[in-house]
C-alpha cells in the first residue's frame, strides 16, 4: 500500500498552531485514512502489518508523529500542547492503535532522557520512519507486579555484554525489530539496584521469540528467550545502576502521558455506541430506560475526568513539574471506567431487535473487540491493585499496614 499525504494538506506543520494545526490534522486523517482502517464500519479485513507501517510512516511524513522530539533526531520540535492537539484528533478518528506505540511513546522519551547523542541519532529516526518497531521486555514469569524480582541477567564480557533469561507477555515481539530490555546486572538480592536497560536487536543470535495466543484469537503476546546473547557496549541505555530509575520513568510515562489520545478515543466510542443504538427500535427504547441513561451519563462524566487528567498532566509538564506517581490516577481511572463501559456497551447492544442492521453489526464488531481488550487494561502497565498501592503510598502518603 502506498499512502501519500494529499498535496492540499501537505503543509509543513511547523507553520501551523492552535486551531489551524487541529484542522490540518483532522483533514489529513480524513483524506488519508484508508477505508478498511476505520474501526467504526463493517470492514472486510483488518490492515496488515505492512499496511499499518506504511500508514504510520505517512503520518510521520505529514508531521503527526514525533511532534515533540528534537528536529536533529527527526522530530518536529513542537510543544507538548501541540502534541496534545494532534493526539486529540487521532483519538477522535476511529482508527487502529499504532503498531509501534512502545517505540514512539516509551522508548523515544527514554532514549531522549538517558541515551548518548550517538544512540539518539541511531535509534530515534528509525522509530519515526517505522524502520524499527519496538517491544518492551520487562515482565518475567516470576516478576510482573514485583518487577524488582526480575532474574534475566546481564554481565560484562570483553567490551560488551551477555544476556541470559526469559521475558513473558512481551506485546508485539514477533513483529518487532528491537526490544527495550530490563535486565539484572547485580545479584537478585539487590532488588532495585543493579538493573540496566538495553536496546536489543531481536535478530541477534541466541534470541527466540514464541507467540502466545490470547482469548481474542490474536498472536500478539510473546515469550522471548535470551540464551547467552551478545550485546555491544552501545546497546546499554544509561549507566548499569540507572536501570531502576529509568524503568520507573518508563512506567510513569506509560501511566500518565502514553497514548494521550485515549480519552478522545473513548469519547468517540461512546458517540458511536449511542449513534448505533438510535438506528434500532429496541436500543432506542433502551436508551430511554433510566438505568441505561444513567450508565451513559456516568461514562460521559468519566471521559471528562479523564480529559482533565490528561490536560492537567500536559500543563504540569509544560510548567516543569514531573507527573510521577500521579500518573497512576489516570491509568486507574481510564482502565476501570473503560472496562465498565465495554461491558455496558455489549449488554446494551444485545438488546437490539434488528441485530442484522449495518450500524448495529458494525458496533457489535467494534465493541466485542473493545470488550476483550478492556479485560487486559486493568492488568498491563501495572494492575489496579498496584496502582491503588502507589496512590496510597506515594500520592496520599498513607502509613503502611
Ligand atoms: C495485554 C497485556 C499486555 C502486556 N504487555 C506487556 C509488555 O509488552 N511488556 C511487558 O514487560 N509486560 C507486559 N504485560 C505484563 C504486565 O505488565 C503484567 O501482567 C502485570 O504487571 C501483572 O503481572 P503478573 O501478570 O505477573 O501478575 P502478578 O504480579 O502475579 O499479579 C497477580 C495478581 O496479584 C495482585 N498483586 C500482585 N502484587 C500485589 C501487591 N503488592 N498488592 C496487591 N495485589 C497484588 C495483582 O494485582 C494481580 O491481581 C502485559 C500484560 C497484558 C495483560
Tab-separated table of C-alpha atoms and ligand atoms in Angstrom:
chain	number	residue	atom	x	y	z
A	1	UNK	CA	0.000	0.000	0.000
A	2	UNK	CA	1.260	3.453	-0.778
A	3	UNK	CA	-0.179	6.292	1.255
A	4	UNK	CA	0.707	9.798	0.144
A	5	UNK	CA	-0.280	12.865	2.115
A	6	UNK	CA	-2.510	14.773	-0.316
A	7	UNK	CA	-0.952	17.874	-1.821
A	8	UNK	CA	-3.688	20.094	-0.415
A	9	UNK	CA	-2.860	19.185	3.167
A	10	UNK	CA	0.884	18.609	2.730
A	11	UNK	CA	1.663	21.892	4.530
A	12	UNK	CA	4.679	21.776	6.856
A	13	UNK	CA	3.161	21.511	10.340
A	14	UNK	CA	5.816	23.894	11.702
A	15	UNK	CA	3.809	26.729	10.143
A	16	UNK	CA	0.644	25.760	11.962
A	17	UNK	CA	-0.512	26.022	15.536
A	18	UNK	CA	-3.717	26.033	17.613
A	19	UNK	CA	-6.918	25.672	15.603
A	20	UNK	CA	-5.062	25.691	12.272
A	21	UNK	CA	-2.956	22.723	13.399
A	22	UNK	CA	-6.105	20.972	14.594
A	23	UNK	CA	-7.952	21.406	11.285
A	24	UNK	CA	-4.851	20.340	9.325
A	25	UNK	CA	-4.592	17.084	11.336
A	26	UNK	CA	-8.338	16.433	11.106
A	27	UNK	CA	-8.337	16.958	7.366
A	28	UNK	CA	-5.191	14.894	6.801
A	29	UNK	CA	-6.647	11.928	8.676
A	30	UNK	CA	-9.974	12.309	6.903
A	31	UNK	CA	-8.357	12.283	3.491
A	32	UNK	CA	-5.644	9.692	4.089
A	33	UNK	CA	-7.012	7.031	6.426
A	34	UNK	CA	-7.728	4.021	4.181
A	35	UNK	CA	-11.401	2.964	4.359
A	36	UNK	CA	-10.621	-0.504	5.745
A	37	UNK	CA	-8.677	1.027	8.675
A	38	UNK	CA	-11.875	2.565	10.069
A	39	UNK	CA	-12.902	0.562	13.120
A	40	UNK	CA	-16.441	2.035	13.252
A	41	UNK	CA	-17.501	0.497	9.940
A	42	UNK	CA	-18.078	-3.063	8.865
A	43	UNK	CA	-14.798	-3.874	7.178
A	44	UNK	CA	-13.781	-6.866	5.114
A	45	UNK	CA	-10.427	-7.141	6.818
A	46	UNK	CA	-8.073	-5.566	9.340
A	47	UNK	CA	-4.941	-3.826	7.986
A	48	UNK	CA	-1.853	-5.976	7.521
A	49	UNK	CA	1.341	-5.142	9.412
A	50	UNK	CA	2.905	-3.741	6.247
A	51	UNK	CA	-0.130	-1.519	5.623
A	52	UNK	CA	-0.051	-0.247	9.204
A	53	UNK	CA	3.667	0.513	8.953
A	54	UNK	CA	3.205	2.342	5.627
A	55	UNK	CA	0.335	4.401	7.041
A	56	UNK	CA	2.250	5.304	10.201
A	57	UNK	CA	5.294	6.274	8.120
A	58	UNK	CA	2.976	8.561	6.106
A	59	UNK	CA	1.632	10.032	9.362
A	60	UNK	CA	5.210	10.841	10.303
A	61	UNK	CA	5.895	12.476	6.920
A	62	UNK	CA	2.781	14.575	7.466
A	63	UNK	CA	4.065	15.730	10.881
A	64	UNK	CA	1.664	13.711	13.043
A	65	UNK	CA	4.286	11.703	14.966
A	66	UNK	CA	7.500	12.710	16.710
A	67	UNK	CA	5.735	16.020	17.401
A	68	UNK	CA	7.804	16.994	20.468
A	69	UNK	CA	11.055	15.212	19.556
A	70	UNK	CA	14.031	17.444	18.672
A	71	UNK	CA	14.434	18.181	14.969
A	72	UNK	CA	18.016	16.875	14.892
A	73	UNK	CA	16.669	13.399	15.674
A	74	UNK	CA	13.847	13.518	13.137
A	75	UNK	CA	11.182	15.125	15.334
A	76	UNK	CA	9.167	18.295	14.804
A	77	UNK	CA	10.441	20.191	17.863
A	78	UNK	CA	6.923	21.284	18.844
A	79	UNK	CA	5.395	21.717	22.300
A	80	UNK	CA	3.605	19.098	24.387
A	81	UNK	CA	0.418	21.136	23.993
A	82	UNK	CA	0.723	20.800	20.202
A	83	UNK	CA	1.282	17.071	20.664
A	84	UNK	CA	-1.954	17.052	22.659
A	85	UNK	CA	-3.834	18.723	19.779
A	86	UNK	CA	-2.558	16.073	17.345
A	87	UNK	CA	-3.406	13.304	19.859
A	88	UNK	CA	-6.947	14.634	20.341
A	89	UNK	CA	-7.568	14.454	16.595
A	90	UNK	CA	-6.078	10.944	16.395
A	91	UNK	CA	-8.373	9.953	19.285
A	92	UNK	CA	-11.425	11.381	17.559
A	93	UNK	CA	-10.672	9.283	14.468
A	94	UNK	CA	-11.831	5.663	14.790
A	95	UNK	CA	-8.578	4.029	13.665
A	96	UNK	CA	-6.394	1.147	14.924
A	97	UNK	CA	-3.778	1.689	17.632
A	98	UNK	CA	-0.224	2.246	16.429
A	99	UNK	CA	1.796	-0.949	15.888
A	100	UNK	CA	4.829	0.940	17.249
A	101	UNK	CA	3.359	2.760	20.235
A	102	UNK	CA	6.059	1.295	22.511
A	103	UNK	CA	8.727	2.765	20.219
A	104	UNK	CA	7.076	6.151	19.857
A	105	UNK	CA	5.641	6.653	23.314
A	106	UNK	CA	8.004	4.824	25.692
A	107	UNK	CA	11.352	4.157	24.022
A	108	UNK	CA	11.584	7.586	22.356
A	109	UNK	CA	11.225	9.605	25.582
A	110	UNK	CA	13.562	7.292	27.500
A	111	UNK	CA	16.279	7.382	24.814
A	112	UNK	CA	15.923	11.183	24.728
A	113	UNK	CA	16.313	11.173	28.517
A	114	UNK	CA	19.262	8.807	29.046
A	115	UNK	CA	20.692	7.930	25.603
A	116	UNK	CA	24.005	9.192	24.250
A	117	UNK	CA	23.924	11.544	21.223
A	118	UNK	CA	25.020	8.578	19.054
A	119	UNK	CA	22.197	6.361	20.415
A	120	UNK	CA	19.641	9.123	19.810
A	121	UNK	CA	20.831	9.564	16.217
A	122	UNK	CA	20.823	5.814	15.563
A	123	UNK	CA	17.555	4.834	17.275
A	124	UNK	CA	15.085	7.723	17.094
A	125	UNK	CA	14.659	8.365	13.331
A	126	UNK	CA	14.294	4.583	12.768
A	127	UNK	CA	11.273	4.591	15.117
A	128	UNK	CA	9.561	7.534	13.448
A	129	UNK	CA	10.206	6.217	9.936
A	130	UNK	CA	8.815	2.842	11.067
A	131	UNK	CA	12.031	1.029	10.107
A	132	UNK	CA	12.258	-0.313	13.669
A	133	UNK	CA	9.233	-1.471	15.664
A	134	UNK	CA	9.927	-1.953	19.390
A	135	UNK	CA	8.593	-4.154	22.165
A	136	UNK	CA	9.004	-3.856	25.945
A	137	UNK	CA	10.791	-6.723	27.721
A	138	UNK	CA	10.126	-6.064	31.416
A	139	UNK	CA	7.800	-8.819	32.779
A	140	UNK	CA	9.071	-12.320	33.553
A	141	UNK	CA	7.300	-15.498	34.690
A	142	UNK	CA	8.208	-14.650	38.308
A	143	UNK	CA	8.269	-10.854	38.022
A	144	UNK	CA	5.198	-8.904	36.924
A	145	UNK	CA	3.831	-6.642	39.649
A	146	UNK	CA	7.047	-7.268	41.545
A	147	UNK	CA	9.301	-6.067	38.750
A	148	UNK	CA	12.289	-5.745	41.089
A	149	UNK	CA	12.212	-9.557	41.336
A	150	UNK	CA	13.363	-9.987	37.728
A	151	UNK	CA	16.091	-12.527	37.053
A	152	UNK	CA	17.186	-12.083	33.437
A	153	UNK	CA	20.911	-11.491	33.858
A	154	UNK	CA	23.298	-9.189	32.009
A	155	UNK	CA	27.022	-9.294	32.639
A	156	UNK	CA	30.044	-7.638	31.145
A	157	UNK	CA	32.151	-9.608	28.691
A	158	UNK	CA	35.042	-8.025	26.775
A	159	UNK	CA	33.888	-4.640	25.503
A	160	UNK	CA	30.228	-5.551	25.649
A	161	UNK	CA	27.588	-7.554	27.482
A	162	UNK	CA	25.992	-11.008	27.584
A	163	UNK	CA	22.313	-11.561	28.447
A	164	UNK	CA	20.605	-14.742	29.620
A	165	UNK	CA	16.993	-15.269	30.745
A	166	UNK	CA	13.336	-15.125	29.747
A	167	UNK	CA	10.649	-12.488	29.319
A	168	UNK	CA	6.899	-13.051	29.027
A	169	UNK	CA	3.797	-11.086	27.946
A	170	UNK	CA	6.036	-9.158	25.552
A	171	UNK	CA	3.394	-7.493	23.358
A	172	UNK	CA	4.252	-7.419	19.663
A	173	UNK	CA	7.713	-9.039	19.990
A	174	UNK	CA	7.100	-11.181	16.894
A	175	UNK	CA	6.634	-8.067	14.731
A	176	UNK	CA	9.428	-6.062	16.404
A	177	UNK	CA	12.988	-5.369	15.387
A	178	UNK	CA	14.113	-4.200	18.859
A	179	UNK	CA	13.323	-4.860	22.486
A	180	UNK	CA	13.657	-2.419	25.397
A	181	UNK	CA	15.069	-4.981	27.810
A	182	UNK	CA	15.338	-4.558	31.569
A	183	UNK	CA	17.979	-6.941	32.934
A	184	UNK	CA	19.818	-7.537	36.164
A	185	UNK	CA	23.473	-6.560	36.270
A	186	UNK	CA	23.794	-7.288	40.012
A	187	UNK	CA	22.562	-10.216	42.132
A	188	UNK	CA	18.791	-10.904	42.677
A	189	UNK	CA	19.073	-9.766	46.314
A	190	UNK	CA	19.978	-6.282	45.024
A	191	UNK	CA	16.296	-5.865	44.047
A	192	UNK	CA	16.057	-2.258	42.734
A	193	UNK	CA	19.785	-1.773	42.428
A	194	UNK	CA	21.944	-3.280	39.704
A	195	UNK	CA	19.437	-3.151	36.834
A	196	UNK	CA	20.121	-1.862	33.330
A	197	UNK	CA	18.081	-1.073	30.222
A	198	UNK	CA	19.240	-2.359	26.837
A	199	UNK	CA	18.213	-1.671	23.236
A	200	UNK	CA	18.347	-5.253	21.950
A	201	UNK	CA	18.153	-6.090	18.224
A	202	UNK	CA	15.808	-9.104	18.091
A	203	UNK	CA	17.643	-10.761	15.190
A	204	UNK	CA	20.717	-11.323	17.394
A	205	UNK	CA	21.950	-14.957	17.718
A	206	UNK	CA	20.542	-16.689	20.821
A	207	UNK	CA	17.153	-14.898	20.866
A	208	UNK	CA	13.977	-16.903	20.354
A	209	UNK	CA	10.514	-15.334	20.176
A	210	UNK	CA	7.474	-17.585	20.713
A	211	UNK	CA	3.928	-16.296	20.315
A	212	UNK	CA	1.127	-16.947	22.827
A	213	UNK	CA	-2.472	-16.925	21.508
A	214	UNK	CA	-4.791	-14.734	23.590
A	215	UNK	CA	-8.562	-15.105	24.075
A	216	UNK	CA	-9.307	-12.661	21.228
A	217	UNK	CA	-7.585	-15.109	18.838
A	218	UNK	CA	-4.586	-12.818	18.296
A	219	UNK	CA	-0.916	-13.818	18.461
A	220	UNK	CA	0.302	-10.509	19.830
A	221	UNK	CA	1.677	-11.762	23.142
A	222	UNK	CA	5.101	-13.405	23.137
A	223	UNK	CA	7.686	-15.091	25.276
A	224	UNK	CA	11.244	-14.013	24.485
A	225	UNK	CA	14.166	-16.288	25.391
A	226	UNK	CA	17.731	-14.955	25.637
A	227	UNK	CA	20.382	-17.681	25.512
A	228	UNK	CA	23.785	-16.158	26.276
A	229	UNK	CA	23.106	-13.315	23.835
A	230	UNK	CA	25.972	-10.989	22.944
A	231	UNK	CA	25.310	-7.238	23.127
A	232	UNK	CA	27.628	-4.371	22.285
A	233	UNK	CA	28.612	-1.630	24.720
A	234	UNK	CA	26.446	0.942	22.930
A	235	UNK	CA	23.362	-1.283	23.265
A	236	UNK	CA	23.207	-0.479	27.014
A	237	UNK	CA	20.988	2.558	27.684
A	238	UNK	CA	22.195	4.680	30.588
A	239	UNK	CA	24.514	3.558	33.359
A	240	UNK	CA	24.274	-0.039	34.720
A	241	UNK	CA	22.825	1.202	38.014
A	242	UNK	CA	20.402	3.593	36.339
A	243	UNK	CA	18.063	0.815	35.205
A	244	UNK	CA	15.517	1.031	38.019
A	245	UNK	CA	15.065	4.800	37.904
A	246	UNK	CA	14.916	4.614	34.098
A	247	UNK	CA	12.325	1.804	34.350
A	248	UNK	CA	10.260	3.919	36.746
A	249	UNK	CA	10.391	6.752	34.230
A	250	UNK	CA	9.167	4.365	31.523
A	251	UNK	CA	6.300	3.242	33.791
A	252	UNK	CA	5.403	6.828	34.760
A	253	UNK	CA	5.222	7.809	31.069
A	254	UNK	CA	3.199	4.644	30.391
A	255	UNK	CA	0.653	5.675	33.025
A	256	UNK	CA	0.500	9.464	32.551
A	257	UNK	CA	1.192	10.641	29.006
A	258	UNK	CA	1.385	7.458	26.928
A	259	UNK	CA	-1.494	7.262	24.449
A	260	UNK	CA	-2.828	10.688	25.356
A	261	UNK	CA	-5.402	10.187	22.636
A	262	UNK	CA	-7.304	7.553	24.614
A	263	UNK	CA	-9.704	9.976	26.378
A	264	UNK	CA	-10.805	11.282	22.989
A	265	UNK	CA	-10.961	7.752	21.516
A	266	UNK	CA	-13.147	6.774	24.480
A	267	UNK	CA	-15.455	9.704	23.636
A	268	UNK	CA	-15.580	8.568	20.011
A	269	UNK	CA	-16.583	5.069	21.166
A	270	UNK	CA	-19.403	6.439	23.345
A	271	UNK	CA	-20.735	8.565	20.469
A	272	UNK	CA	-20.542	5.547	18.161
A	273	UNK	CA	-22.500	3.424	20.634
A	274	UNK	CA	-25.285	5.996	21.026
A	275	UNK	CA	-25.488	6.655	17.244
A	276	UNK	CA	-25.718	2.912	16.516
A	277	UNK	CA	-28.348	2.452	19.238
A	278	UNK	CA	-30.509	5.200	17.700
A	279	UNK	CA	-30.847	3.121	14.480
A	280	UNK	CA	-32.574	0.211	16.246
A	281	UNK	CA	-36.060	0.426	17.834
A	282	UNK	CA	-35.124	-1.898	20.733
A	283	UNK	CA	-31.959	0.044	21.505
A	284	UNK	CA	-33.707	3.396	21.155
A	285	UNK	CA	-36.213	2.217	23.761
A	286	UNK	CA	-33.334	1.017	25.957
A	287	UNK	CA	-31.721	4.485	25.806
A	288	UNK	CA	-34.904	5.886	27.308
A	289	UNK	CA	-34.602	3.415	30.200
A	290	UNK	CA	-33.303	5.279	33.264
A	291	UNK	CA	-30.663	2.677	34.145
A	292	UNK	CA	-29.075	2.760	30.673
A	293	UNK	CA	-29.246	6.566	30.536
A	294	UNK	CA	-27.501	6.682	33.923
A	295	UNK	CA	-24.724	4.377	32.672
A	296	UNK	CA	-24.208	6.577	29.630
A	297	UNK	CA	-24.183	9.706	31.765
A	298	UNK	CA	-21.675	8.143	34.167
A	299	UNK	CA	-19.432	7.193	31.238
A	300	UNK	CA	-19.643	10.725	29.879
A	301	UNK	CA	-18.511	12.114	33.244
A	302	UNK	CA	-15.663	9.568	33.407
A	303	UNK	CA	-14.475	10.734	29.975
A	304	UNK	CA	-14.495	14.381	31.047
A	305	UNK	CA	-12.489	13.500	34.184
A	306	UNK	CA	-10.005	11.591	32.063
A	307	UNK	CA	-9.606	14.525	29.651
A	308	UNK	CA	-8.973	16.774	32.644
A	309	UNK	CA	-6.275	14.352	33.899
A	310	UNK	CA	-4.517	14.475	30.521
A	311	UNK	CA	-4.782	18.251	30.223
A	312	UNK	CA	-3.568	18.621	33.825
A	313	UNK	CA	-0.545	16.400	33.102
A	314	UNK	CA	0.294	18.454	29.988
A	315	UNK	CA	0.075	21.712	31.977
A	316	UNK	CA	2.183	20.285	34.821
A	317	UNK	CA	4.911	19.022	32.468
A	318	UNK	CA	4.843	22.287	30.489
A	319	UNK	CA	5.435	24.167	33.737
A	320	UNK	CA	8.444	21.964	34.510
A	321	UNK	CA	6.803	19.642	37.048
A	322	UNK	CA	7.030	15.860	36.921
A	323	UNK	CA	3.857	13.793	36.973
A	324	UNK	CA	5.463	10.759	38.639
A	325	UNK	CA	3.160	8.682	40.831
A	326	UNK	CA	0.137	10.855	39.925
A	327	UNK	CA	0.167	9.056	36.547
A	328	UNK	CA	-1.364	6.128	38.454
A	329	UNK	CA	-4.569	8.183	38.913
A	330	UNK	CA	-5.079	8.443	35.118
A	331	UNK	CA	-4.178	4.815	34.473
A	332	UNK	CA	-6.519	3.564	37.181
A	333	UNK	CA	-9.393	5.865	36.222
A	334	UNK	CA	-9.156	5.125	32.483
A	335	UNK	CA	-8.777	1.340	32.761
A	336	UNK	CA	-11.583	0.869	35.289
A	337	UNK	CA	-14.043	3.231	33.523
A	338	UNK	CA	-13.259	1.821	30.080
A	339	UNK	CA	-13.695	-1.766	31.251
A	340	UNK	CA	-17.108	-0.937	32.783
A	341	UNK	CA	-18.159	0.921	29.644
A	342	UNK	CA	-17.167	-2.006	27.381
A	343	UNK	CA	-19.314	-4.415	29.437
A	344	UNK	CA	-22.270	-1.967	29.448
A	345	UNK	CA	-21.935	-1.478	25.665
A	346	UNK	CA	-22.106	-5.223	24.969
A	347	UNK	CA	-25.093	-5.601	27.320
A	348	UNK	CA	-26.893	-2.732	25.571
A	349	UNK	CA	-26.197	-3.963	22.023
A	350	UNK	CA	-27.514	-7.426	22.921
A	351	UNK	CA	-30.971	-5.813	23.274
A	352	UNK	CA	-31.170	-4.940	19.535
A	353	UNK	CA	-34.334	-6.088	17.790
A	354	UNK	CA	-32.648	-5.677	14.387
A	355	UNK	CA	-29.223	-7.201	15.121
A	356	UNK	CA	-28.500	-7.549	11.400
A	357	UNK	CA	-28.771	-3.832	10.702
A	358	UNK	CA	-25.476	-2.485	9.342
A	359	UNK	CA	-24.967	0.098	12.118
A	360	UNK	CA	-25.654	-2.416	14.917
A	361	UNK	CA	-23.414	-5.069	13.314
A	362	UNK	CA	-20.564	-2.563	12.928
A	363	UNK	CA	-20.948	-1.505	16.574
A	364	UNK	CA	-21.087	-5.116	17.772
A	365	UNK	CA	-17.926	-5.949	15.835
A	366	UNK	CA	-16.093	-2.970	17.333
A	367	UNK	CA	-17.364	-3.388	20.911
A	368	UNK	CA	-16.672	-7.141	21.056
A	369	UNK	CA	-13.052	-6.371	20.342
A	370	UNK	CA	-13.002	-3.434	22.813
A	371	UNK	CA	-14.588	-5.665	25.485
A	372	UNK	CA	-11.861	-8.307	25.168
A	373	UNK	CA	-9.042	-5.726	25.107
A	374	UNK	CA	-10.512	-3.914	28.111
A	375	UNK	CA	-10.112	-7.048	30.251
A	376	UNK	CA	-6.342	-6.548	29.957
A	377	UNK	CA	-6.379	-2.787	30.592
A	378	UNK	CA	-6.608	-3.257	34.369
A	379	UNK	CA	-3.551	-5.562	34.215
A	380	UNK	CA	-0.901	-4.151	31.868
A	381	UNK	CA	1.236	-1.130	32.820
A	382	UNK	CA	0.595	-2.210	36.435
A	383	UNK	CA	-2.579	-3.836	37.771
A	384	UNK	CA	-5.407	-1.955	39.524
A	385	UNK	CA	-4.151	-3.214	42.906
A	386	UNK	CA	-0.644	-1.944	42.171
A	387	UNK	CA	-1.983	1.492	41.123
A	388	UNK	CA	-4.054	1.663	44.324
A	389	UNK	CA	-0.948	0.795	46.346
A	390	UNK	CA	1.063	3.548	44.609
A	391	UNK	CA	-1.706	6.109	45.205
A	392	UNK	CA	-1.933	5.149	48.889
A	393	UNK	CA	1.809	5.164	49.340
A	394	UNK	CA	3.234	7.877	47.089
A	395	UNK	CA	0.325	10.248	46.378
A	396	UNK	CA	-1.577	10.185	49.705
A	397	UNK	CA	1.442	9.099	51.774
A	398	UNK	CA	-0.752	6.896	53.972
A	399	UNK	CA	1.010	4.810	56.623
A	400	UNK	CA	1.914	1.284	55.503
A	401	UNK	CA	-0.028	-1.582	57.152
B	1	LIG	C1	-2.447	-7.234	27.337
B	1	LIG	C2	-1.167	-7.220	28.128
B	1	LIG	C3	-0.025	-6.726	27.540
B	1	LIG	C4	1.180	-6.736	28.243
B	1	LIG	N1	2.289	-6.280	27.595
B	1	LIG	C5	3.473	-6.324	28.235
B	1	LIG	C6	4.669	-5.925	27.547
B	1	LIG	O1	4.633	-5.534	26.373
B	1	LIG	N2	5.836	-5.996	28.204
B	1	LIG	C7	5.921	-6.416	29.498
B	1	LIG	O2	7.014	-6.418	30.042
B	1	LIG	N3	4.824	-6.843	30.159
B	1	LIG	C8	3.605	-6.800	29.563
B	1	LIG	N4	2.468	-7.235	30.215
B	1	LIG	C9	2.603	-7.838	31.545
B	1	LIG	C10	2.029	-6.982	32.661
B	1	LIG	O3	2.847	-5.878	32.930
B	1	LIG	C11	1.869	-7.909	33.859
B	1	LIG	O4	0.905	-8.888	33.520
B	1	LIG	C12	1.423	-7.160	35.086
B	1	LIG	O5	2.430	-6.314	35.555
B	1	LIG	C13	0.992	-8.119	36.206
B	1	LIG	O6	1.987	-9.053	36.463
B	1	LIG	P1	1.676	-10.627	36.515
B	1	LIG	O7	0.905	-10.997	35.289
B	1	LIG	O8	2.963	-11.330	36.776
B	1	LIG	O9	0.677	-10.806	37.735
B	1	LIG	P2	1.086	-10.859	39.286
B	1	LIG	O10	2.070	-9.800	39.575
B	1	LIG	O11	1.449	-12.261	39.624
B	1	LIG	O12	-0.288	-10.466	39.978
B	1	LIG	C14	-1.343	-11.412	40.191
B	1	LIG	C15	-2.441	-10.733	40.996
B	1	LIG	O13	-1.914	-10.362	42.293
B	1	LIG	C16	-2.115	-8.984	42.551
B	1	LIG	N5	-0.957	-8.423	43.250
B	1	LIG	C17	0.351	-8.646	42.985
B	1	LIG	N6	1.142	-7.937	43.827
B	1	LIG	C18	0.298	-7.237	44.633
B	1	LIG	C19	0.500	-6.301	45.702
B	1	LIG	N7	1.729	-5.928	46.090
B	1	LIG	N8	-0.605	-5.772	46.311
B	1	LIG	C20	-1.862	-6.129	45.927
B	1	LIG	N9	-2.108	-7.029	44.916
B	1	LIG	C21	-1.047	-7.556	44.283
B	1	LIG	C22	-2.199	-8.350	41.161
B	1	LIG	O14	-2.934	-7.129	41.197
B	1	LIG	C23	-2.929	-9.435	40.385
B	1	LIG	O15	-4.333	-9.329	40.581
B	1	LIG	C24	1.242	-7.241	29.568
B	1	LIG	C25	0.078	-7.730	30.157
B	1	LIG	C26	-1.114	-7.743	29.468
B	1	LIG	C27	-2.325	-8.312	30.113
